[in-house]
Amino acid sequence: MENNPAQLVDWSSHFIALVFDGLSLLIPQSDVYSLEPTVDMISITSHNGSVGQLEQSGNVWSLYALSSELNLLNSCPETYHIALLMKNVQPAFGLLCEQVDTIDRNQISIHPVPTAMKTENSPLLALALYGNEVRYISSASALSHLLTQGQA
Amino acid sequence: MKVSAWIVSITDTVFASVGEFELIHILPDSPSLYKVPKAPCYCQQVFIWQNKIIPVMNLALRFGLEQESATTHRFICIFAYRAQKTGLLEYGALSLNASPTRTEVSDEQVCKLPTDLSPWRHYFRSCFQEANTQASIPILKLECLFAYQEGV
């Protein structure tokens, strides 16, 4: 594992850790437009799997809720109070979560997803060691692919 | 000439083996396991060992075999192998329902693969008949087992 391809990626210097359903998912901070409370969310039931929408600066973000298995939920759990609005993707979307935190790049060591664990529909780009725990790294683009392919 | 090998139990009745130096550690305690979302059912968990993230594979699930044993205590054994593409040393773990046992093997013991495992012959180097039990024991090709990517 010395030749670690995950180390060759130009990762952001900071990550946003989204916590939902017991999972902590790290997204490069450079992929995040803003964090918003869900009080202004308009709840909808949509054919594309989104559970709501949020308007911000004249743009509308479709909001999605995921389980710890990264499957789409068809309604927003009561504990998901924060929306992470993504940038660098079209159409714009946001992920709902329970908690967020900021993690510096130098607080984690990044490892590739073991080859035997890779699947075509996985949005995971790498794994991270954070203290004595494992975290999962994705990106706006990888999650967008998961959502638009309807494979969540 | 006889060489040493380790026999590992896939189920109560199906076994496999690895070379003497491929088994590098048997964990005395159950480590903290982390479930990786979207990973294949036979390899869903990882743990931390010496600052590395090690995938854990269940061979019975990998080979579509019924797990007869009701035992809940499982041994996690760490194996080392050279990656086919890079030649670098990599690590993977197997979840086993019994601790591995040592045996001595010679070329005269070569035999056919057990029927249950014949569809998976590319994951085995060869097969031998164990002297004491007369069981057919295939020899695992760890570098293939841990390198297969489902659907990719």
mmCIF file of C-alpha atoms in Angstrom:
data_model
loop_
_atom_site.group_PDB
_atom_site.id
_atom_site.type_symbol
_atom_site.label_atom_id
_atom_site.label_comp_id
_atom_site.label_asym_id
_atom_site.label_seq_id
_atom_site.Cartn_x
_atom_site.Cartn_y
_atom_site.Cartn_z
ATOM 1 C CA MET A 1 0.000 0.000 0.000
ATOM 2 C CA GLU A 2 3.064 2.255 -0.221
ATOM 3 C CA ASN A 3 2.041 3.285 -3.716
ATOM 4 C CA ASN A 4 -1.183 4.828 -2.530
ATOM 5 C CA PRO A 5 -3.178 6.277 -5.447
ATOM 6 C CA ALA A 6 -5.430 8.129 -3.037
ATOM 7 C CA GLN A 7 -2.401 10.170 -1.961
ATOM 8 C CA LEU A 8 -1.847 11.313 -5.534
ATOM 9 C CA VAL A 9 -5.187 13.112 -5.721
ATOM 10 C CA ASP A 10 -4.990 16.823 -5.045
ATOM 11 C CA TRP A 11 -7.267 16.788 -2.033
ATOM 12 C CA SER A 12 -8.682 19.940 -0.538
ATOM 13 C CA SER A 13 -6.851 21.268 2.515
ATOM 14 C CA HIS A 14 -10.070 21.004 4.518
ATOM 15 C CA PHE A 15 -12.982 18.588 4.555
ATOM 16 C CA ILE A 16 -16.517 18.981 5.802
ATOM 17 C CA ALA A 17 -17.612 15.924 7.805
ATOM 18 C CA LEU A 18 -21.322 15.238 7.429
ATOM 19 C CA VAL A 19 -22.791 12.956 10.065
ATOM 20 C CA PHE A 20 -26.035 11.130 9.351
ATOM 21 C CA ASP A 21 -27.484 7.788 10.406
ATOM 22 C CA GLY A 22 -24.241 6.908 12.201
ATOM 23 C CA LEU A 23 -22.060 7.557 9.137
ATOM 24 C CA SER A 24 -19.411 10.272 8.876
ATOM 25 C CA LEU A 25 -18.819 11.254 5.254
ATOM 26 C CA LEU A 26 -16.026 13.672 4.337
ATOM 27 C CA ILE A 27 -16.522 16.081 1.431
ATOM 28 C CA PRO A 28 -13.744 18.412 0.230
ATOM 29 C CA GLN A 29 -14.538 21.896 1.474
ATOM 30 C CA SER A 30 -13.881 23.191 -2.047
ATOM 31 C CA ASP A 31 -17.062 21.314 -3.148
ATOM 32 C CA VAL A 32 -19.269 23.024 -0.555
ATOM 33 C CA TYR A 33 -21.202 26.194 -1.357
ATOM 34 C CA SER A 34 -22.759 26.705 2.075
ATOM 35 C CA LEU A 35 -24.302 25.100 5.132
ATOM 36 C CA GLU A 36 -27.917 25.986 5.813
ATOM 37 C CA PRO A 37 -30.440 25.081 8.495
ATOM 38 C CA THR A 38 -33.448 23.203 7.142
ATOM 39 C CA VAL A 39 -36.021 25.616 8.588
ATOM 40 C CA ASP A 40 -36.474 27.193 5.145
ATOM 41 C CA MET A 41 -36.616 23.864 3.306
ATOM 42 C CA ILE A 42 -39.699 23.314 1.180
ATOM 43 C CA SER A 43 -40.656 19.655 1.596
ATOM 44 C CA ILE A 44 -41.575 17.926 -1.646
ATOM 45 C CA THR A 45 -41.908 14.412 -2.944
ATOM 46 C CA SER A 46 -40.072 14.260 -6.223
ATOM 47 C CA HIS A 47 -39.565 11.666 -8.917
ATOM 48 C CA ASN A 48 -35.813 12.281 -8.711
ATOM 49 C CA GLY A 49 -35.607 11.154 -5.099
ATOM 50 C CA SER A 50 -35.169 14.565 -3.520
ATOM 51 C CA VAL A 51 -37.087 15.225 -0.316
ATOM 52 C CA GLY A 52 -37.070 19.006 -0.481
ATOM 53 C CA GLN A 53 -35.751 22.185 -2.021
ATOM 54 C CA LEU A 54 -33.943 25.208 -0.724
ATOM 55 C CA GLU A 55 -33.597 28.574 -2.420
ATOM 56 C CA GLN A 56 -30.364 30.450 -1.851
ATOM 57 C CA SER A 57 -29.022 33.495 -3.714
ATOM 58 C CA GLY A 58 -31.593 33.068 -6.464
ATOM 59 C CA ASN A 59 -30.724 29.393 -7.080
ATOM 60 C CA VAL A 60 -32.718 26.317 -6.136
ATOM 61 C CA TRP A 61 -30.964 23.277 -4.632
ATOM 62 C CA SER A 62 -32.678 19.877 -4.624
ATOM 63 C CA LEU A 63 -32.093 18.265 -1.244
ATOM 64 C CA TYR A 64 -31.460 14.563 -0.685
ATOM 65 C CA ALA A 65 -31.363 12.414 2.442
ATOM 66 C CA LEU A 66 -29.228 9.282 2.551
ATOM 67 C CA SER A 67 -29.052 6.291 4.884
ATOM 68 C CA SER A 68 -25.808 4.946 6.352
ATOM 69 C CA GLU A 69 -25.760 2.536 3.374
ATOM 70 C CA LEU A 70 -25.838 5.583 1.072
ATOM 71 C CA ASN A 71 -29.306 4.655 -0.147
ATOM 72 C CA LEU A 72 -31.793 7.433 -0.884
ATOM 73 C CA LEU A 73 -34.440 7.981 1.773
ATOM 74 C CA ASN A 74 -37.907 8.976 0.558
ATOM 75 C CA SER A 75 -38.494 11.390 3.415
ATOM 76 C CA CYS A 76 -36.288 13.558 5.559
ATOM 77 C CA PRO A 77 -35.653 12.054 9.023
ATOM 78 C CA GLU A 78 -36.537 14.441 11.852
ATOM 79 C CA THR A 79 -32.928 14.504 13.031
ATOM 80 C CA TYR A 80 -31.544 15.790 9.712
ATOM 81 C CA HIS A 81 -31.487 19.542 10.475
ATOM 82 C CA ILE A 82 -28.631 20.791 8.291
ATOM 83 C CA ALA A 83 -28.358 21.082 4.511
ATOM 84 C CA LEU A 84 -24.938 21.000 2.882
ATOM 85 C CA LEU A 85 -25.276 22.806 -0.452
ATOM 86 C CA MET A 86 -22.779 21.589 -3.063
ATOM 87 C CA LYS A 87 -21.001 23.512 -5.780
ATOM 88 C CA ASN A 88 -18.983 22.420 -8.841
ATOM 89 C CA VAL A 89 -21.910 20.220 -9.967
ATOM 90 C CA GLN A 90 -24.903 20.620 -12.234
ATOM 91 C CA PRO A 91 -27.724 20.409 -11.363
ATOM 92 C CA ALA A 92 -27.004 21.862 -7.939
ATOM 93 C CA PHE A 93 -27.998 19.669 -5.025
ATOM 94 C CA GLY A 94 -27.656 19.482 -1.283
ATOM 95 C CA LEU A 95 -27.334 16.682 1.247
ATOM 96 C CA LEU A 96 -29.204 16.667 4.518
ATOM 97 C CA CYS A 97 -27.443 15.611 7.687
ATOM 98 C CA GLU A 98 -27.553 15.686 11.472
ATOM 99 C CA GLN A 99 -24.202 17.306 12.268
ATOM 100 C CA VAL A 100 -21.256 18.857 10.492
ATOM 101 C CA ASP A 101 -17.657 19.388 11.455
ATOM 102 C CA THR A 102 -14.527 20.694 9.736
ATOM 103 C CA ILE A 103 -11.458 18.489 9.468
ATOM 104 C CA ASP A 104 -8.025 19.634 8.292
ATOM 105 C CA ARG A 105 -6.288 17.548 5.662
ATOM 106 C CA ASN A 106 -3.343 17.033 8.018
ATOM 107 C CA GLN A 107 -5.616 15.493 10.679
ATOM 108 C CA ILE A 108 -6.286 12.464 8.489
ATOM 109 C CA SER A 109 -4.307 9.948 6.464
ATOM 110 C CA ILE A 110 -5.974 9.028 3.198
ATOM 111 C CA HIS A 111 -6.063 5.415 1.989
ATOM 112 C CA PRO A 112 -7.501 3.873 -1.178
ATOM 113 C CA VAL A 113 -10.743 1.915 -0.955
ATOM 114 C CA PRO A 114 -9.505 -1.721 -0.903
ATOM 115 C CA THR A 115 -9.846 -3.181 -4.407
ATOM 116 C CA ALA A 116 -12.133 -6.009 -3.268
ATOM 117 C CA MET A 117 -14.556 -3.440 -1.805
ATOM 118 C CA LYS A 118 -14.922 -1.264 -4.904
ATOM 119 C CA THR A 119 -18.217 -1.372 -6.765
ATOM 120 C CA GLU A 120 -19.455 0.490 -9.801
ATOM 121 C CA ASN A 121 -22.155 2.424 -7.946
ATOM 122 C CA SER A 122 -20.039 3.479 -4.984
ATOM 123 C CA PRO A 123 -19.488 7.216 -4.502
ATOM 124 C CA LEU A 124 -16.578 6.556 -2.132
ATOM 125 C CA LEU A 125 -13.277 7.888 -3.465
ATOM 126 C CA ALA A 126 -11.087 6.913 -0.536
ATOM 127 C CA LEU A 127 -11.048 5.986 3.133
ATOM 128 C CA ALA A 128 -9.471 8.102 5.834
ATOM 129 C CA LEU A 129 -7.899 7.343 9.180
ATOM 130 C CA TYR A 130 -8.969 9.964 11.669
ATOM 131 C CA GLY A 131 -7.439 9.167 15.051
ATOM 132 C CA ASN A 132 -8.464 5.578 15.755
ATOM 133 C CA GLU A 133 -11.474 5.710 13.472
ATOM 134 C CA VAL A 134 -12.252 5.189 9.807
ATOM 135 C CA ARG A 135 -14.017 7.868 7.782
ATOM 136 C CA TYR A 136 -15.304 7.781 4.204
ATOM 137 C CA ILE A 137 -14.366 10.334 1.525
ATOM 138 C CA SER A 138 -16.603 11.334 -1.361
ATOM 139 C CA SER A 139 -17.133 14.474 -3.435
ATOM 140 C CA ALA A 140 -19.970 16.534 -4.905
ATOM 141 C CA SER A 141 -19.296 15.018 -8.311
ATOM 142 C CA ALA A 142 -19.220 11.398 -7.068
ATOM 143 C CA LEU A 143 -22.420 11.884 -5.064
ATOM 144 C CA SER A 144 -24.096 13.627 -8.009
ATOM 145 C CA HIS A 145 -23.336 10.579 -10.163
ATOM 146 C CA LEU A 146 -24.884 8.323 -7.520
ATOM 147 C CA LEU A 147 -28.026 10.462 -7.333
ATOM 148 C CA THR A 148 -28.509 10.986 -11.069
ATOM 149 C CA GLN A 149 -27.914 7.316 -11.879
ATOM 150 C CA GLY A 150 -30.741 6.476 -9.487
ATOM 151 C CA GLN A 151 -28.471 3.880 -7.931
ATOM 152 C CA ALA A 152 -28.572 5.200 -4.416
ATOM 153 C CA MET B 1 10.055 -32.163 -0.333
ATOM 154 C CA LYS B 2 7.451 -31.013 2.148
ATOM 155 C CA VAL B 3 6.512 -27.403 2.795
ATOM 156 C CA SER B 4 4.446 -25.894 5.583
ATOM 157 C CA ALA B 5 1.025 -24.375 5.010
ATOM 158 C CA TRP B 6 -1.916 -23.084 6.994
ATOM 159 C CA ILE B 7 -5.400 -24.571 6.637
ATOM 160 C CA VAL B 8 -8.321 -22.191 7.131
ATOM 161 C CA SER B 9 -11.964 -23.184 7.453
ATOM 162 C CA ILE B 10 -14.363 -21.619 4.949
ATOM 163 C CA THR B 11 -17.335 -23.524 6.400
ATOM 164 C CA ASP B 12 -17.510 -26.496 8.784
ATOM 165 C CA THR B 13 -16.788 -28.820 5.855
ATOM 166 C CA VAL B 14 -14.938 -26.734 3.250
ATOM 167 C CA PHE B 15 -11.350 -25.660 3.779
ATOM 168 C CA ALA B 16 -8.632 -23.738 1.968
ATOM 169 C CA SER B 17 -4.960 -23.152 2.600
ATOM 170 C CA VAL B 18 -2.280 -20.503 2.289
ATOM 171 C CA GLY B 19 1.508 -20.613 2.368
ATOM 172 C CA GLU B 20 3.314 -20.621 5.674
ATOM 173 C CA PHE B 21 4.446 -17.004 5.397
ATOM 174 C CA GLU B 22 1.233 -15.573 3.945
ATOM 175 C CA LEU B 23 -0.550 -15.716 7.307
ATOM 176 C CA ILE B 24 1.052 -12.951 9.316
ATOM 177 C CA HIS B 25 -1.223 -12.332 12.282
ATOM 178 C CA ILE B 26 -4.200 -13.837 14.117
ATOM 179 C CA LEU B 27 -6.013 -11.131 16.040
ATOM 180 C CA PRO B 28 -6.470 -12.175 19.682
ATOM 181 C CA ASP B 29 -9.449 -9.864 20.152
ATOM 182 C CA SER B 30 -12.190 -8.703 17.873
ATOM 183 C CA PRO B 31 -11.108 -5.331 16.446
ATOM 184 C CA SER B 32 -13.409 -2.358 15.912
ATOM 185 C CA LEU B 33 -14.956 -3.050 12.519
ATOM 186 C CA TYR B 34 -16.195 -0.310 10.190
ATOM 187 C CA LYS B 35 -18.818 -1.077 7.577
ATOM 188 C CA VAL B 36 -18.031 0.412 4.172
ATOM 189 C CA PRO B 37 -21.208 1.520 2.364
ATOM 190 C CA LYS B 38 -21.881 0.019 -1.082
ATOM 191 C CA ALA B 39 -19.194 -2.657 -0.658
ATOM 192 C CA PRO B 40 -19.989 -6.234 -1.830
ATOM 193 C CA CYS B 41 -21.755 -8.442 0.740
ATOM 194 C CA TYR B 42 -18.706 -10.705 1.140
ATOM 195 C CA CYS B 43 -16.322 -7.853 1.954
ATOM 196 C CA GLN B 44 -18.125 -5.064 3.781
ATOM 197 C CA GLN B 45 -15.939 -4.314 6.777
ATOM 198 C CA VAL B 46 -12.514 -2.866 7.480
ATOM 199 C CA PHE B 47 -10.420 -2.445 10.604
ATOM 200 C CA ILE B 48 -7.303 -0.542 11.538
ATOM 201 C CA TRP B 49 -4.052 -2.445 12.016
ATOM 202 C CA GLN B 50 -0.662 -0.783 12.288
ATOM 203 C CA ASN B 51 -2.013 2.430 10.719
ATOM 204 C CA LYS B 52 -3.335 0.496 7.753
ATOM 205 C CA ILE B 53 -6.948 -0.045 6.753
ATOM 206 C CA ILE B 54 -7.476 -3.779 6.273
ATOM 207 C CA PRO B 55 -10.497 -5.241 4.427
ATOM 208 C CA VAL B 56 -12.181 -8.307 5.956
ATOM 209 C CA MET B 57 -13.530 -10.962 3.608
ATOM 210 C CA ASN B 58 -15.958 -13.770 4.408
ATOM 211 C CA LEU B 59 -14.951 -16.661 2.143
ATOM 212 C CA ALA B 60 -18.207 -18.584 2.597
ATOM 213 C CA LEU B 61 -20.150 -15.588 1.260
ATOM 214 C CA ARG B 62 -17.497 -14.969 -1.411
ATOM 215 C CA PHE B 63 -17.883 -18.495 -2.769
ATOM 216 C CA GLY B 64 -21.657 -18.708 -2.218
ATOM 217 C CA LEU B 65 -21.381 -21.497 0.368
ATOM 218 C CA GLU B 66 -23.778 -22.101 3.217
ATOM 219 C CA GLN B 67 -22.242 -21.324 6.613
ATOM 220 C CA GLU B 68 -23.261 -24.306 8.740
ATOM 221 C CA SER B 69 -21.578 -23.336 11.978
ATOM 222 C CA ALA B 70 -23.730 -21.628 14.587
ATOM 223 C CA THR B 71 -20.660 -20.252 16.338
ATOM 224 C CA THR B 72 -20.664 -16.514 16.813
ATOM 225 C CA HIS B 73 -16.983 -16.260 17.691
ATOM 226 C CA ARG B 74 -15.008 -15.631 14.544
ATOM 227 C CA PHE B 75 -11.277 -15.363 14.136
ATOM 228 C CA ILE B 76 -9.860 -12.547 12.071
ATOM 229 C CA CYS B 77 -6.572 -13.457 10.419
ATOM 230 C CA ILE B 78 -4.371 -11.035 8.481
ATOM 231 C CA PHE B 79 -2.634 -12.216 5.319
ATOM 232 C CA ALA B 80 0.080 -10.591 3.194
ATOM 233 C CA TYR B 81 0.431 -10.940 -0.546
ATOM 234 C CA ARG B 82 2.169 -9.236 -3.466
ATOM 235 C CA ALA B 83 -0.201 -7.212 -5.653
ATOM 236 C CA GLN B 84 -0.189 -8.538 -9.222
ATOM 237 C CA LYS B 85 0.001 -5.089 -10.843
ATOM 238 C CA THR B 86 2.559 -3.394 -8.606
ATOM 239 C CA GLY B 87 4.376 -6.249 -6.884
ATOM 240 C CA LEU B 88 3.960 -4.337 -3.643
ATOM 241 C CA LEU B 89 3.092 -6.009 -0.363
ATOM 242 C CA GLU B 90 -0.583 -5.658 0.525
ATOM 243 C CA TYR B 91 -2.765 -6.975 3.321
ATOM 244 C CA GLY B 92 -6.199 -8.493 3.611
ATOM 245 C CA ALA B 93 -8.045 -10.330 6.360
ATOM 246 C CA LEU B 94 -10.355 -13.320 6.427
ATOM 247 C CA SER B 95 -13.122 -13.855 8.947
ATOM 248 C CA LEU B 96 -12.952 -17.519 9.982
ATOM 249 C CA ASN B 97 -15.046 -19.696 12.301
ATOM 250 C CA ALA B 98 -11.987 -21.558 13.637
ATOM 251 C CA SER B 99 -8.338 -20.766 14.120
ATOM 252 C CA PRO B 100 -6.010 -21.850 11.284
ATOM 253 C CA THR B 101 -4.115 -25.132 11.645
ATOM 254 C CA ARG B 102 -0.651 -26.051 10.362
ATOM 255 C CA THR B 103 0.060 -28.867 7.938
ATOM 256 C CA GLU B 104 2.888 -30.201 5.772
ATOM 257 C CA VAL B 105 2.327 -30.585 2.027
ATOM 258 C CA SER B 106 4.247 -32.303 -0.764
ATOM 259 C CA ASP B 107 3.748 -32.493 -4.539
ATOM 260 C CA GLU B 108 2.507 -36.089 -4.195
ATOM 261 C CA GLN B 109 -0.648 -34.844 -2.436
ATOM 262 C CA VAL B 110 -2.002 -32.929 -5.453
ATOM 263 C CA CYS B 111 -5.707 -33.621 -6.164
ATOM 264 C CA LYS B 112 -8.791 -32.142 -7.901
ATOM 265 C CA LEU B 113 -10.652 -29.128 -6.537
ATOM 266 C CA PRO B 114 -13.749 -29.884 -4.420
ATOM 267 C CA THR B 115 -16.917 -29.628 -6.559
ATOM 268 C CA ASP B 116 -18.258 -26.756 -4.416
ATOM 269 C CA LEU B 117 -15.268 -24.621 -5.354
ATOM 270 C CA SER B 118 -14.668 -25.598 -8.967
ATOM 271 C CA PRO B 119 -16.501 -22.498 -10.363
ATOM 272 C CA TRP B 120 -13.926 -20.380 -8.523
ATOM 273 C CA ARG B 121 -10.817 -22.178 -9.783
ATOM 274 C CA HIS B 122 -9.100 -18.914 -10.807
ATOM 275 C CA TYR B 123 -8.834 -18.035 -7.109
ATOM 276 C CA PHE B 124 -6.775 -21.163 -6.374
ATOM 277 C CA ARG B 125 -3.206 -22.158 -7.263
ATOM 278 C CA SER B 126 -3.717 -25.859 -6.827
ATOM 279 C CA CYS B 127 -5.310 -28.375 -4.499
ATOM 280 C CA PHE B 128 -3.948 -31.104 -2.207
ATOM 281 C CA GLN B 129 -5.330 -33.989 -0.196
ATOM 282 C CA GLU B 130 -4.636 -33.467 3.477
ATOM 283 C CA ALA B 131 -2.846 -36.481 4.973
ATOM 284 C CA ASN B 132 -4.844 -36.856 8.193
ATOM 285 C CA THR B 133 -8.383 -36.029 7.105
ATOM 286 C CA GLN B 134 -8.087 -36.948 3.394
ATOM 287 C CA ALA B 135 -9.975 -33.694 2.697
ATOM 288 C CA SER B 136 -9.263 -31.809 -0.552
ATOM 289 C CA ILE B 137 -7.735 -28.468 0.384
ATOM 290 C CA PRO B 138 -7.369 -25.817 -2.326
ATOM 291 C CA ILE B 139 -4.508 -23.310 -2.068
ATOM 292 C CA LEU B 140 -5.749 -19.699 -2.183
ATOM 293 C CA LYS B 141 -4.353 -17.147 -4.630
ATOM 294 C CA LEU B 142 -4.661 -14.197 -2.267
ATOM 295 C CA GLU B 143 -3.505 -11.682 -4.876
ATOM 296 C CA CYS B 144 -6.536 -12.593 -7.036
ATOM 297 C CA LEU B 145 -8.972 -12.906 -4.167
ATOM 298 C CA PHE B 146 -8.331 -9.396 -2.864
ATOM 299 C CA ALA B 147 -7.898 -7.815 -6.302
ATOM 300 C CA TYR B 148 -11.269 -8.681 -7.816
ATOM 301 C CA GLN B 149 -13.533 -5.648 -8.360
ATOM 302 C CA GLU B 150 -17.217 -6.452 -8.553
ATOM 303 C CA GLY B 151 -18.915 -4.916 -11.592
ATOM 304 C CA VAL B 152 -15.927 -2.735 -12.490
#
